[in-house]
Every structure is written in C-alpha cells, then in structure tokens.
Coordinates of C-alpha atoms and ligand atoms in Angstrom, one line a residue:
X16 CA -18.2 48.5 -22.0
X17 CA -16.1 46.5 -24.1
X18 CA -16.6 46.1 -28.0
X19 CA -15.5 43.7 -30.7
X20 CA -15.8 46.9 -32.7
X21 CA -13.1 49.4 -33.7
X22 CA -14.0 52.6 -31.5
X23 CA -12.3 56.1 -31.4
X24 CA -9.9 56.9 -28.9
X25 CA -11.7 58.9 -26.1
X26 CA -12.0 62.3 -26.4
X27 CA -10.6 62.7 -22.7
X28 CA -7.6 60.6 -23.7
X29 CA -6.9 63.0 -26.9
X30 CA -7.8 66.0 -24.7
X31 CA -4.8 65.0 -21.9
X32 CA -2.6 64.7 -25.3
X33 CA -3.3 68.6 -26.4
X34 CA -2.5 69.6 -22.3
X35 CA 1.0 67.5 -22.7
X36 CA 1.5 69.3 -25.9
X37 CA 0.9 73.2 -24.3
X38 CA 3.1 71.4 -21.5
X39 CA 6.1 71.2 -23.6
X40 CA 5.5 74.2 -25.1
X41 CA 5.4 76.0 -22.2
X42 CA 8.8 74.5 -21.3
X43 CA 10.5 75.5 -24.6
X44 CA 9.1 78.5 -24.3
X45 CA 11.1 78.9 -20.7
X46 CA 14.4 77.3 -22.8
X47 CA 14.1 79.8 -25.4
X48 CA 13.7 82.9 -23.4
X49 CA 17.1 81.6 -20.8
X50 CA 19.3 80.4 -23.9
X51 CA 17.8 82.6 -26.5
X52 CA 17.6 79.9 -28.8
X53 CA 14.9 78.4 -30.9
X54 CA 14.0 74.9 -29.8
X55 CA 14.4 72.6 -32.9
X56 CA 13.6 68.8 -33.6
X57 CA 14.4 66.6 -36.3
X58 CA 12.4 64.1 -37.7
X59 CA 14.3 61.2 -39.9
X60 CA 11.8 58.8 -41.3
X61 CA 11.8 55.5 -42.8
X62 CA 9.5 53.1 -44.6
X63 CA 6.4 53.5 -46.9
X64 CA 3.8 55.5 -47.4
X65 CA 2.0 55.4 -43.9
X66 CA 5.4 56.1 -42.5
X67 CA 5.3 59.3 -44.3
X68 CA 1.7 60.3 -43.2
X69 CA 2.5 59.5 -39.4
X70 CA 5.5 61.6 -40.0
X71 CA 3.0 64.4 -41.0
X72 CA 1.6 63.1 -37.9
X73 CA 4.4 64.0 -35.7
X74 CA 5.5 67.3 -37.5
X75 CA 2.1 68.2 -36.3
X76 CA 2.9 67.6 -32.8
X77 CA 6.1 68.8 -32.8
X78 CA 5.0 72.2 -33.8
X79 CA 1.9 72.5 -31.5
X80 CA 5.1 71.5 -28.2
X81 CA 6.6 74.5 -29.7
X82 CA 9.5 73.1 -32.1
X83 CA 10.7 73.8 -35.4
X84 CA 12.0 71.4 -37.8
X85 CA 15.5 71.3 -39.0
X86 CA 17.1 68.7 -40.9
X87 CA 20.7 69.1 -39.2
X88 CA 20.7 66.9 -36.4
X89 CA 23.8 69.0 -34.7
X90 CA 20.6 72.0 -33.8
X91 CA 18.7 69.6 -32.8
X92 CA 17.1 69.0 -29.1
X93 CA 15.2 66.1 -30.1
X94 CA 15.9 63.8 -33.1
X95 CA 12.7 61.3 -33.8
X96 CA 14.0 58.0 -35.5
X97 CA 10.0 56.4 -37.4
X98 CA 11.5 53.3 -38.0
X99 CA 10.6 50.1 -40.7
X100 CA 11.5 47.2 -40.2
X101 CA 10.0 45.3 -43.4
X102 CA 13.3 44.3 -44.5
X103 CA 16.8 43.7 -42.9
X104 CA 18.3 46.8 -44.7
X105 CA 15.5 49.1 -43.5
X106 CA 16.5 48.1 -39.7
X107 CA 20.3 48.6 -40.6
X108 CA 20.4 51.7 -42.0
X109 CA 18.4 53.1 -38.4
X110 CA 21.3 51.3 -36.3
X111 CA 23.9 53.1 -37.9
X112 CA 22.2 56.3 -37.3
X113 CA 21.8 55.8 -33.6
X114 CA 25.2 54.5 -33.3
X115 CA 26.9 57.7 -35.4
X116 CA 24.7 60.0 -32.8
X117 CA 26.6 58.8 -30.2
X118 CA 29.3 61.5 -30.6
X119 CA 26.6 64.4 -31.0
X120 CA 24.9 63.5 -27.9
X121 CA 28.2 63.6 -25.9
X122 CA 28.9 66.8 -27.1
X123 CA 24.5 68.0 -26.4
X124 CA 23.7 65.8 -23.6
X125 CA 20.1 67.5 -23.1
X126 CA 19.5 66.0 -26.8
X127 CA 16.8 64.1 -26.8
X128 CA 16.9 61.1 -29.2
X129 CA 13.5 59.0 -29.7
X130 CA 12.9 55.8 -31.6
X131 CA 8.9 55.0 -32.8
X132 CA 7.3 53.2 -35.9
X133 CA 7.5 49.6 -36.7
X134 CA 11.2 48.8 -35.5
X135 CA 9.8 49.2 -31.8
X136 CA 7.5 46.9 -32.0
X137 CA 9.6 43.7 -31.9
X138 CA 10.8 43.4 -28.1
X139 CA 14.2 41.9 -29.7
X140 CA 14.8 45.2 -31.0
X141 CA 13.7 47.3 -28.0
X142 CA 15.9 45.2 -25.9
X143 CA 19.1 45.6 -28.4
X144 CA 18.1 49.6 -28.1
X145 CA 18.1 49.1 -24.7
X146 CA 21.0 47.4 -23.9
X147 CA 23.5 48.4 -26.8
X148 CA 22.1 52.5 -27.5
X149 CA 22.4 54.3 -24.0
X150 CA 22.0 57.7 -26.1
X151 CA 17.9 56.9 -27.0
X152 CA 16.1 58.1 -24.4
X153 CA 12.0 57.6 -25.8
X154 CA 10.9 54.3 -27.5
X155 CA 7.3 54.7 -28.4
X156 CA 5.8 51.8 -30.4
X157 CA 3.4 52.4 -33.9
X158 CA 0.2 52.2 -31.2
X159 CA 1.4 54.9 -29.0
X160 CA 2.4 57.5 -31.6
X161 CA -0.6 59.7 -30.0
X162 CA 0.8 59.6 -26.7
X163 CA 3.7 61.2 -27.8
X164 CA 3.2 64.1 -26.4
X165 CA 2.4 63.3 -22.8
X166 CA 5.8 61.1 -23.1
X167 CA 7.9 63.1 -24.1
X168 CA 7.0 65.5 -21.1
X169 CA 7.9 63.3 -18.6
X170 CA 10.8 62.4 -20.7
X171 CA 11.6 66.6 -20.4
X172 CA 10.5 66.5 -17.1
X173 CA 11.9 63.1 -15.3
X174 CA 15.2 63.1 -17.2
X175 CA 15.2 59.5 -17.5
X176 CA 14.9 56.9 -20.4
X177 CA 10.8 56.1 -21.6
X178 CA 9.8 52.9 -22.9
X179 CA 6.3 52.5 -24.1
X180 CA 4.8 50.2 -26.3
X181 CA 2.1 48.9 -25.2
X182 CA -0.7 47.6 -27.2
X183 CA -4.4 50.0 -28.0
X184 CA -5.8 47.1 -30.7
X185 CA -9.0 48.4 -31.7
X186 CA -8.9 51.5 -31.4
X187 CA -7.8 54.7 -33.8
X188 CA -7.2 58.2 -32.5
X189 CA -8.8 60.9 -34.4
X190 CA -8.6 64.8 -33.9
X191 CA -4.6 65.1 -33.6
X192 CA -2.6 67.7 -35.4
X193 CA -1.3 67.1 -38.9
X194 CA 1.5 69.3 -40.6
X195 CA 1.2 67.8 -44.2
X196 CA 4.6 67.8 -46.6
X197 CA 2.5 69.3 -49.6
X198 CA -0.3 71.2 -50.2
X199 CA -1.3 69.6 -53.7
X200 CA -0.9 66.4 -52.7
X201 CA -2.0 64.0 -49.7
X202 CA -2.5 61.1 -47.6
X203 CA -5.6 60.2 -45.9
X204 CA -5.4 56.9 -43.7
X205 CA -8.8 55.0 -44.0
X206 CA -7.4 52.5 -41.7
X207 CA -4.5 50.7 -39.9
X208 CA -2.9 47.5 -39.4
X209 CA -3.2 44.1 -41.2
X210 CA -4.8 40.6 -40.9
X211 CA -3.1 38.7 -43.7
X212 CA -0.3 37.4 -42.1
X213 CA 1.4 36.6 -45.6
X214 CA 4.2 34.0 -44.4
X215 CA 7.3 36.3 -44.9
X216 CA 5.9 39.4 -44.0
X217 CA 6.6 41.4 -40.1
X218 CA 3.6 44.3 -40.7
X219 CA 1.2 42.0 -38.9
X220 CA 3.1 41.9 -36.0
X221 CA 4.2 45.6 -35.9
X222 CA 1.2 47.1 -37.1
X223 CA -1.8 44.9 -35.2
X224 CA -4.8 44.0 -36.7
X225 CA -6.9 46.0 -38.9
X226 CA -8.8 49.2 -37.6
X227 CA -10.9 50.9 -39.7
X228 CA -11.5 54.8 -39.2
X229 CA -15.0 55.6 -38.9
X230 CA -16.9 57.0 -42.8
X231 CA -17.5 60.2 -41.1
X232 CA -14.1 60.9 -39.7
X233 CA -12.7 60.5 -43.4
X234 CA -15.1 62.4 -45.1
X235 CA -15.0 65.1 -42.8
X236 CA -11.1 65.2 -43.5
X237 CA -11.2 65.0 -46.8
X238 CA -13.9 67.7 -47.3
X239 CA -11.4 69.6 -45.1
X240 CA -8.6 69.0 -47.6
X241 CA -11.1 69.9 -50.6
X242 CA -11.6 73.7 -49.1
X243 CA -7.7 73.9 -49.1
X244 CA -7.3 73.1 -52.3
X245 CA -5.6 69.9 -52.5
X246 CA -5.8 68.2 -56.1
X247 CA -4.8 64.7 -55.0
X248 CA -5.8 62.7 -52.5
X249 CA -4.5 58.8 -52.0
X250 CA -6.2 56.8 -49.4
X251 CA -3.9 54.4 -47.2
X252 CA -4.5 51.3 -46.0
X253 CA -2.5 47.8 -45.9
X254 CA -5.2 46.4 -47.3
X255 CA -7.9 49.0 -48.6
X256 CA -10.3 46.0 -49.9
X257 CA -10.9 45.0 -45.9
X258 CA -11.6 48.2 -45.3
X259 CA -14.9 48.4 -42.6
X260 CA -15.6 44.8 -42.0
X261 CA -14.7 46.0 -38.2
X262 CA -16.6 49.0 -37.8
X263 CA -20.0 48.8 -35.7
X264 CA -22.2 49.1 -38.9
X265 CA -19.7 47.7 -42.0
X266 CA -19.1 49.5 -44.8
X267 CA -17.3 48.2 -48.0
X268 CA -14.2 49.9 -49.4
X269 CA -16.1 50.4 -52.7
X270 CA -18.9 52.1 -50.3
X271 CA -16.5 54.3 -48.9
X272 CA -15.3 55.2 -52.5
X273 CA -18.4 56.1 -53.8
X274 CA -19.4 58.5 -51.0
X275 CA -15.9 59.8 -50.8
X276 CA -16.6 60.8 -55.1
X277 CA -20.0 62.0 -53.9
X278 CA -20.0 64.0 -51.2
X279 CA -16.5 65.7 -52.3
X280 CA -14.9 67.3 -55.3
X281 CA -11.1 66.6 -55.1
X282 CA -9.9 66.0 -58.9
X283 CA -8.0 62.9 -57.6
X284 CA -8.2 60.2 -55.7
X285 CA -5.6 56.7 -55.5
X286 CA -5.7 54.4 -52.7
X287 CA -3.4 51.5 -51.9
X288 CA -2.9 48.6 -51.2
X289 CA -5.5 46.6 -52.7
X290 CA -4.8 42.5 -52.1
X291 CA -5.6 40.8 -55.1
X292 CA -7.6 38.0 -52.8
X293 CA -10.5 40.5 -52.2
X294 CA -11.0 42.9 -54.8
X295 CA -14.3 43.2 -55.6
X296 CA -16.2 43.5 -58.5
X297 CA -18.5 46.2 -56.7
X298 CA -15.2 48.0 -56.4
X299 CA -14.2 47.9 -60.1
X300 CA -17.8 49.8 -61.0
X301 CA -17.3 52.3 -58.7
X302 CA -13.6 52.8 -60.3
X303 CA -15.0 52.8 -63.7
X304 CA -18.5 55.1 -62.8
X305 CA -16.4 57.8 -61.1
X306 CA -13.5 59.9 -63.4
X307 CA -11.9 61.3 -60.8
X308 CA -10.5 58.2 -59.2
X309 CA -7.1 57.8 -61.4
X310 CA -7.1 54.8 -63.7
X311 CA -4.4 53.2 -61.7
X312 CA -4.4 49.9 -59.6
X313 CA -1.5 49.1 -57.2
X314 CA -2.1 45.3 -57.0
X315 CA 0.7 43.4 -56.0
X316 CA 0.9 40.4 -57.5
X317 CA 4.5 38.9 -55.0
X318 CA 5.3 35.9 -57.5
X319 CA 3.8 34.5 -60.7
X320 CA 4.0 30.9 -59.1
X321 CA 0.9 29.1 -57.4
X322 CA 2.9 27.2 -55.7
X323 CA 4.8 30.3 -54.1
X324 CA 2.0 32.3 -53.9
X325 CA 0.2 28.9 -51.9
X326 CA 3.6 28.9 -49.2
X327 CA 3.7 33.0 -48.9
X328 CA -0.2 32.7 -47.6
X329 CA -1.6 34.8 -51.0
X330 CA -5.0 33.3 -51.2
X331 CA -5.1 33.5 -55.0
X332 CA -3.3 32.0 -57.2
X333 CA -1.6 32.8 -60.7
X334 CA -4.6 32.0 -62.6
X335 CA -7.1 34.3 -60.1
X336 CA -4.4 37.4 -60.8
X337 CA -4.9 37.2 -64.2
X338 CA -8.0 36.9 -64.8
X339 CA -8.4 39.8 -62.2
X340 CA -5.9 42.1 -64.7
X341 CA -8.3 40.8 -67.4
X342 CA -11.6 42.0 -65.5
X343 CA -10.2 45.4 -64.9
X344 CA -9.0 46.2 -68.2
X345 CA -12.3 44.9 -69.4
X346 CA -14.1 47.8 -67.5
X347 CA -11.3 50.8 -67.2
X348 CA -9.1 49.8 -70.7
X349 CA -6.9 52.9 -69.9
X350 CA -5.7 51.5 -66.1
X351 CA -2.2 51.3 -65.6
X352 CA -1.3 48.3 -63.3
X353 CA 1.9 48.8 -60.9
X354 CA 3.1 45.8 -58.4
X355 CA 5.2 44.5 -56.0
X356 CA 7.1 41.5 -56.3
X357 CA 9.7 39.7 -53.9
X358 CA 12.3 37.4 -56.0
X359 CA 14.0 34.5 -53.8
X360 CA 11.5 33.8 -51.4
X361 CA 12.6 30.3 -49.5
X362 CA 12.3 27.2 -52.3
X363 CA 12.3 29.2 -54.9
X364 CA 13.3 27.4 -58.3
X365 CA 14.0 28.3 -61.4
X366 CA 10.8 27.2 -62.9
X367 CA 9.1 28.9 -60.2
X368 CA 10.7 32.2 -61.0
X369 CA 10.6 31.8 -65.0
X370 CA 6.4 31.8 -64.5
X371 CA 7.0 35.6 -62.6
X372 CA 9.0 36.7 -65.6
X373 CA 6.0 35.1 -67.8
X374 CA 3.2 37.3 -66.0
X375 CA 5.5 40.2 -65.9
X376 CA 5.6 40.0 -69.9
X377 CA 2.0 39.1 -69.8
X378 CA 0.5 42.0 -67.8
X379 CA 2.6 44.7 -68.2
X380 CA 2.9 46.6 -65.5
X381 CA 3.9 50.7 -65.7
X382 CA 5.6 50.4 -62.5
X383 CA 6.9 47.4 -60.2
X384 CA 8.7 47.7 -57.4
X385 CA 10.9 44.8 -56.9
X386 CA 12.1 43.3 -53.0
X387 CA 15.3 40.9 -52.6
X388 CA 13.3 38.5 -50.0
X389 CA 14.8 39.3 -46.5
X390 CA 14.4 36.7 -43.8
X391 CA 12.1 38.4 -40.9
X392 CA 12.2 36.7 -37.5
X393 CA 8.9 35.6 -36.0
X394 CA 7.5 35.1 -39.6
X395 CA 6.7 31.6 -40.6
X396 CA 8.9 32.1 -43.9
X397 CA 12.0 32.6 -41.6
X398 CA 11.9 28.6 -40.6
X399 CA 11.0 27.5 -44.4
X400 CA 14.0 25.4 -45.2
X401 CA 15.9 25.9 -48.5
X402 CA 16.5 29.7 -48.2
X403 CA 17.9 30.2 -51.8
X404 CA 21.2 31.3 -52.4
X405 CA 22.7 34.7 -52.4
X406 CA 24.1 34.8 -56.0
X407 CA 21.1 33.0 -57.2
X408 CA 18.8 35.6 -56.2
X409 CA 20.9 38.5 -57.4
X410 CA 20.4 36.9 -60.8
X411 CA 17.1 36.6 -61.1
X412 CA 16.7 39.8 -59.6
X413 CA 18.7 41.5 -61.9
X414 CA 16.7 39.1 -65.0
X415 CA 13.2 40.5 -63.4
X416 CA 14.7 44.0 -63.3
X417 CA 15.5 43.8 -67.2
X418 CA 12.7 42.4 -68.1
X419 CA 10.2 44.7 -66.4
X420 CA 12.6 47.7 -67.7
X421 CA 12.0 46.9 -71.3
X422 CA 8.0 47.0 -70.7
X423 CA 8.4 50.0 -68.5
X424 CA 10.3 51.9 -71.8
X425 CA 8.0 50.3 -74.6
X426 CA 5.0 51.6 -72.4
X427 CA 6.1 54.8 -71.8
X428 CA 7.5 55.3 -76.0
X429 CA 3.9 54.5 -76.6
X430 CA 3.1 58.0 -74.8
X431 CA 5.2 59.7 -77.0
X432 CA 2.8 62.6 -79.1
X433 CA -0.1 61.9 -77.0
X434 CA -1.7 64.9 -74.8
X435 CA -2.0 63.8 -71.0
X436 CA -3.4 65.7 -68.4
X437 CA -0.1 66.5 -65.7
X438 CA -0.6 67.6 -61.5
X439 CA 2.1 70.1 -61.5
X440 CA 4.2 69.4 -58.8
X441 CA 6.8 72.5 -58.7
X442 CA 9.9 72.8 -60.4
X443 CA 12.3 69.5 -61.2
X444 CA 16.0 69.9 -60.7
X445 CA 17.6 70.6 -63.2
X446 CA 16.9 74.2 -63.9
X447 CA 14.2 76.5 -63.2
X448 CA 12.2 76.7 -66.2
X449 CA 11.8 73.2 -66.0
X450 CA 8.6 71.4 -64.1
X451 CA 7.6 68.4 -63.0
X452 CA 4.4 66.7 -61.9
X453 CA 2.6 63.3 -62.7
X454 CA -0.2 62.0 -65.4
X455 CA -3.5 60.1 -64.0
X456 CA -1.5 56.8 -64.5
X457 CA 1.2 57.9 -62.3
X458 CA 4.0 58.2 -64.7
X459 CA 6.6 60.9 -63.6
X460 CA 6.4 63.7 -66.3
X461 CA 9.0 66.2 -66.6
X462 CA 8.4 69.5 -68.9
X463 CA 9.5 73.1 -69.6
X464 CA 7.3 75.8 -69.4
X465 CA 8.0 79.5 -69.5
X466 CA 4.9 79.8 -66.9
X467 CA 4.7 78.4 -63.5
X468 CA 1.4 76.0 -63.5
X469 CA 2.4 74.5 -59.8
X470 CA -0.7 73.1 -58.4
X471 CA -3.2 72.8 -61.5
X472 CA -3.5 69.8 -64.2
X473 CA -2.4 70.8 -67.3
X474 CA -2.3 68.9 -70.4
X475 CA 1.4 68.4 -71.4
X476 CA 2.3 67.0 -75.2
X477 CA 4.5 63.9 -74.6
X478 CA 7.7 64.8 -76.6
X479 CA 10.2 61.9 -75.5
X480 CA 10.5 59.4 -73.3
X481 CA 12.8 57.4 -70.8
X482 CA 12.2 54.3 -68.6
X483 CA 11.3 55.9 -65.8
X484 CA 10.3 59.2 -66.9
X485 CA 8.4 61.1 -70.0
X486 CA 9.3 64.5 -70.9
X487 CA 7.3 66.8 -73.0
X488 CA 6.0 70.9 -73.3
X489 CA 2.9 72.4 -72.6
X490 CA 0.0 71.8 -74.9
X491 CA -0.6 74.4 -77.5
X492 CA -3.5 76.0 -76.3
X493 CA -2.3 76.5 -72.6
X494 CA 0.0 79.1 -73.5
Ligands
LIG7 N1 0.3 45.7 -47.5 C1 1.0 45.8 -48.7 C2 2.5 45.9 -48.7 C3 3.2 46.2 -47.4 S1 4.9 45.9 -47.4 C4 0.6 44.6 -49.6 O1 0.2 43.6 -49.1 O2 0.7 44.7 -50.8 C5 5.4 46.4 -49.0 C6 6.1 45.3 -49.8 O3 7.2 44.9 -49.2 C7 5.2 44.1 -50.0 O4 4.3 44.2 -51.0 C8 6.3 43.0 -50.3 O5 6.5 43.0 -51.7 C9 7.5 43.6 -49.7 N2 7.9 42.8 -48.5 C10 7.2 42.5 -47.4 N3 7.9 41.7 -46.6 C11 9.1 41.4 -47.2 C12 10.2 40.6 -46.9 N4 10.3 39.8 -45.8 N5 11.2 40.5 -47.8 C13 11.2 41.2 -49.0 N6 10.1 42.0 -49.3 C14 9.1 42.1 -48.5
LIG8 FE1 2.3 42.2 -45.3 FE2 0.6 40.7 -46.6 FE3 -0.3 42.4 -44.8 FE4 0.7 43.3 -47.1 S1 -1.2 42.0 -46.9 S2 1.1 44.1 -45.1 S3 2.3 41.9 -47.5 S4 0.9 40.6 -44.4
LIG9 FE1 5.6 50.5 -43.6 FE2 8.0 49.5 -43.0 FE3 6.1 49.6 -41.2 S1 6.9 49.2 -44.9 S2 4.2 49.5 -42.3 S3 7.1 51.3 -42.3 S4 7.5 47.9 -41.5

C-alpha cells in the first residue's frame, strides 16, 4: 500500500544492494588474483556538507565491492565524480575534470568513470554528459546513490554506459555501509531534501522533497557513534526546523533534540541548516536546557532587505531575523551566530544592499559565508529581469567581505586571555608540535603543545588572534 508518509526503503531492496556489493567483490577479487593488482577507486567530491556524508556513503560501498581508495586517478579503475550544482562554478570545475580524463581513459580503457550527486539530476546536464563525455560510463542521480552497487555490476558486467536517475520520493534507505573521514568528528543525516523552493535556489529540484529518517533510526546511530567514541556529532538536514512533519507519527526537530541529549552522551552536538522562517521557540529551550548542544546557530540570514528577502521566497523578513538573533541571545547570551548571504541577487540596489551591510554590523556574526548570486536554470530567479551587473556585484561583494572581516577580527581579539574548551583535531600544518582543533562556538583554534591531546577537549588559553583563526597554549593545569 501506498503512503503519504516517508517509509524506509525495503529491507529486500537493501538486501539485493549487499548481494551486488559481494558481486563486485567477487569480481575484483578474480581481477586481482589474474593481474596481481589491487583494485582501486577514487572518489572526488564536491558540494556541502551532505555531499561529504554521502561520500562516507560511498567509501562505504566501495570498500564492502572490494576497493581501496586512492586519490591518484592514473591507479584508478573507477573514479566517482559527487557532483553540486548550487552554483555555476561548482558545475564547471566537474566539466573540466571529466574532460582532462579523457586522456587517462584512452590510455585505461577498463576505467570506469561515474558521475552521481546533484549535477545528475538536471536532465540538461545528463544529456550534455551524454552527448559531449563518451568517457562516463555510470550516471546515478542523488535518489539512487543506494543502488550503486547493483549498477555498477552490470556496468562491470554488461560493459556498456548506465543511466539511472530515476526518482524514490519518500523514501530513505537505512542500514548501508558507512566509512566515516574521522573518528572524532561526524555527520548524522536526520533527513533529506527540501520544500522551500527559495526563488534562486536548484536544491529543490536536485534533492526532492523532504524525507525525514525515522527517531529510532537516528538514535540508534548515534548511540552507535557514542560507543566509538566520537566527541562531535552535527546533524544534517536542509532545513533541520521541518524536520518530521512527514513521518507517520510527527516529531519536532526540538523533539528529536531533546531525546537525542537524553538518551545519548556525545559531548557535542551542531546541526544545520535551520531556516529562520520556522525556528521555534520550543527549539531555543531545548538549546539552552541541554549543555552539550554547542552554543552555535547557523542561520542564514541571504540579504538584510525585505524586499529581497520577499522576491528570493524567505518567508521572514528583516525585522523577523532580528528580532529572532535578539530571542536567542536572550536565552543562550554566549551563542555565536554564523550565516549565509548571497550579494547581487536580480534587482538588487544599492539601498537594498547597504541594509545587508547594516545587519551585518548589527548582528555580528563569527562566521559568514558569502555567495556571488549565480543564475540557476529552472529557478524562478533565472527569468527575474534586471540581473545586476558584473562589476557591480564584485564591489559590494568585496564591501560585504570587509565589513564582515573587521567583526570577524574584533570578535575573535575579544577571545584573547580567555580559557575555551578546544576538540583536538590532530596536528595543524605547520609543524608537528603544533595542534589544532575548534572551541564550542566553532572558531578554528590553533595551539602548541608538547603532548598529543588528539581527540579530547582541552581548555586552551587564547594567546592571539587572527580573522579567521585564534592561537593559544594549553591551560596551566593540563600540563
Ligand atoms: N539549505 C540551506 C543551504 C543550502 S545551499 C539553507 O537554506 O540555508 C547553501 C547556500 O548556497 C545557501 O544558503 C545560499 O546562500 C547559497 N546559494 C544557493 N543558491 C545560490 C545561487 N543560485 N547563487 C548563489 N548562492 C546560492
Ligand atoms: Fe535552497 Fe532555500 Fe532549500 Fe536552503 S531552504 S536548500 S536555500 S531552497
Ligand atoms: Fe549540496 Fe551542492 Fe547539492 S550545496 S545539496 S551538493 S547542489
């Protein structure tokens, strides 16, 4: 029977997945014993965060079909391309790849070279890859990833080019392997796709609508992630605050929160994205009841103009953003707000871009990451008329930049001679008795330290700091 409701992927199907993996396996395992050679794949990966957790994704994979990774494409027998395609640059930069593979694959014809993420789900692209990149012989699309395994086989097996992306709405596949980058840090998906639909933005149309994993499934992983010691966990989403509303019986993202806090002990816990539209104030108390969730808030604001915010599709306005920051800070004083922001979205004006500069000074955010608008095709932006001007972007790109770089130095000077608690991430690279790892807020704190503290939260003295970074020793009574 149908549902309206999200629903796992059935077991069967994710069964026939773990067969196609001992499938290949069994075929590199025949490769390896003719050639004597290890068979290796290569996985180059683009885009955000959730790009970098289905990577994990397929690392996972790729091991349990018998593959090592290697990041030199030339030993490579199959080079995976996880695409983005949020902005023009993102798709150009994969194009060049493919095209300077060309070359290799004359040379390794047996190469197999595969295209999946967001890129494949526009049928302008899969056509171009089609018609102008001969060498790509798998094209898998962002709702197929787990039937990677049983395409790839008859890719092995058929010798001829696989197209698949096919659409699985409502559905999320659980149980597949996952080879994570770290093993302090790491990503939990609480759910996928998007509804918004903000005007100049493709995610939507790549991604699908919004399917929620079920409470259980994501406790149950991050219990599992708990008994290996993991010290950080952040939980993905496009939009954590819709978190649910899909699921047979709903849950809230501030629901999920709390039980994640209660029913497991990991020492820290982010999420993002939160849209401003539908942050709760439910959510807020569970931030401020439970210490371990990190007093930060990725809330990005995408213009300080009602009037741009109205034409991107926002569903707040200036006034509603601020008086959210104020809220917040009101409950969790010590939260450190970080943003996104896109300058020279179509119609644009001066005045319109001098009120983003104004909330910029007004909120202060530790971190912003700042987006040149890109035109996307298919997205109602793209047919806005007055697209503004080259030049005239660069400059107020380069005035926003500026501007949130003085805050971003001011902030972090304030640090300077205060104690804050640091997750060790392994040694920076500059030299080997010097560390690096990140406060609660975020902020990117680099330190040297005759002992290696890799793993654990230390408390580091702030010593000096720099816009993007702070550097400092180890508190007194660590060593
Ligand atoms: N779901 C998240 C963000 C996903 S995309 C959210 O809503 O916050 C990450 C960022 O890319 C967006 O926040 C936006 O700032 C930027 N972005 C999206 N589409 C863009 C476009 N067409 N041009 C420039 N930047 C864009
Ligand atoms: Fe894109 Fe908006 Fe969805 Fe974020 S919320 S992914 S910006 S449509
Ligand atoms: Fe992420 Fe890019 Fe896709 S930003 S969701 S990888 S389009």
């Amino acid at each position: 029977m149908s549902s309206a409701h999200t629903q796992r992927i059935p077991q069967e199907e994710i069964e026939k997945q773990y067969h196609y993996m001992q499938e290949v396996a069994a075929l590199n395992i025949q490769k390896e014993s003719e050639s004597g050679k290890k068979s290796f794949a290569q996985i180059r990966n683009f885009g955000c965060q959730m790009n970098e957790h289905d990577a994990e994704k397929i690392h996972g994979m790729l091991l349990a079909m018998g593959y090592e990774t290697t990041d030199k494409s030339e030993n490579a027998a199959i080079v995976i391309f996880n695409t983005c395609c949020v902005r023009e640059n993102a798709e150009e930069k994969v194009f060049g790849h493919l095209g300077a593979l060309k070359a290799l694959k004359r040379n390794n014809p047996d190469m197999i070279i595969a295209v999946c993420g967001c890129m494949t789900e526009q049928p302008t692209i899969v056509d171009e890859i089609k018609k102008k990149y001969k060498n790509v012989d798998l094209v898998f699309g962002t709702h197929n990833l787990h039937r990677m395994p049983e395409l790839l086989y008859k890719c092995l097996q058929d010798n001829h080019r696989i197209y698949e992306t096919s659409r699985t709405d409502k559905e999320v596949a659980e149980g597949l392997p996952i080879e994570r980058a770290s093993n302090i840090k790491a990503w939990v998906t609480i759910m996928y796709g998007c509804n918004n639909y903000c005007s100049y933005c493709i995610v939507p149309y790549v991604r699908g609508h919004e399917r929620s994993r079920m409470p259980e499934d994501i406790i149950k992983e991050i219990k599992e992630l708990e008994e290996s010691g993991i010290q950080e966990i952040t939980l993905l989403g496009q939009n954590v605050n819709s978190y649910g509303k899909d699921l047979e019986t709903p849950v809230t993202f501030a629901a999920l929160l709390d039980m994640i806090c209660t029913e497991a002990d990991v020492p820290r816990i982010r999420f993002m994205t939160s849209h401003p539209k539908d942050l709760s104030d439910e959510l807020i108390d569970v931030m401020a009841k439970h210490k371990n969730i990190c007093r930060q808030l990725h809330l990005p604001v995408q213009s300080g103009s009602s009037e741009i915010l109205k034409r991107m599709n926002r569903r707040y306005d200036k006034e509603k953003y601020l008086s959210l920051v104020e809220k917040v800070r009101a409950k969790i004083p010590d939260i450190a707000f970080s943003t996104d922001v896109i300058v020279g979205f179509p119609g644009e004006t001066e005045e319109n871009f001098t009120e983003t500069l104004y909330l910029f000074e007004k909120v202060r955010y530790d971190m912003a990451f700042t987006f040149i608008y890109s035109k996307r095709t298919g997205t109602p932006a793209a047919t806005y008329p007055d697209q503004v001007p080259e030049d005239v972007v660069k400059d107020r790109f380069e005035r926003l930049l500026a501007t949130q770089n003085n805050i971003c130095r001011e902030l972090n000077e304030a640090c300077v001679g205060k104690t804050l608690d640091v997750l060790v991430e392994g040694i920076s690279r500059t030299s080997d008795s010097h560390y690096t790892g990140r406060t609660d807020s975020n902020k990117i704190v680099n330190f040297t330290s005759n002992k290696d503290y890799t793993g654990k939260i230390i408390p580091i003295k702030i010593t000096s700091a720099q816009t993007w970074s702070l550097e400092g020793e180890v508190a007194e009574n660590m060593d």
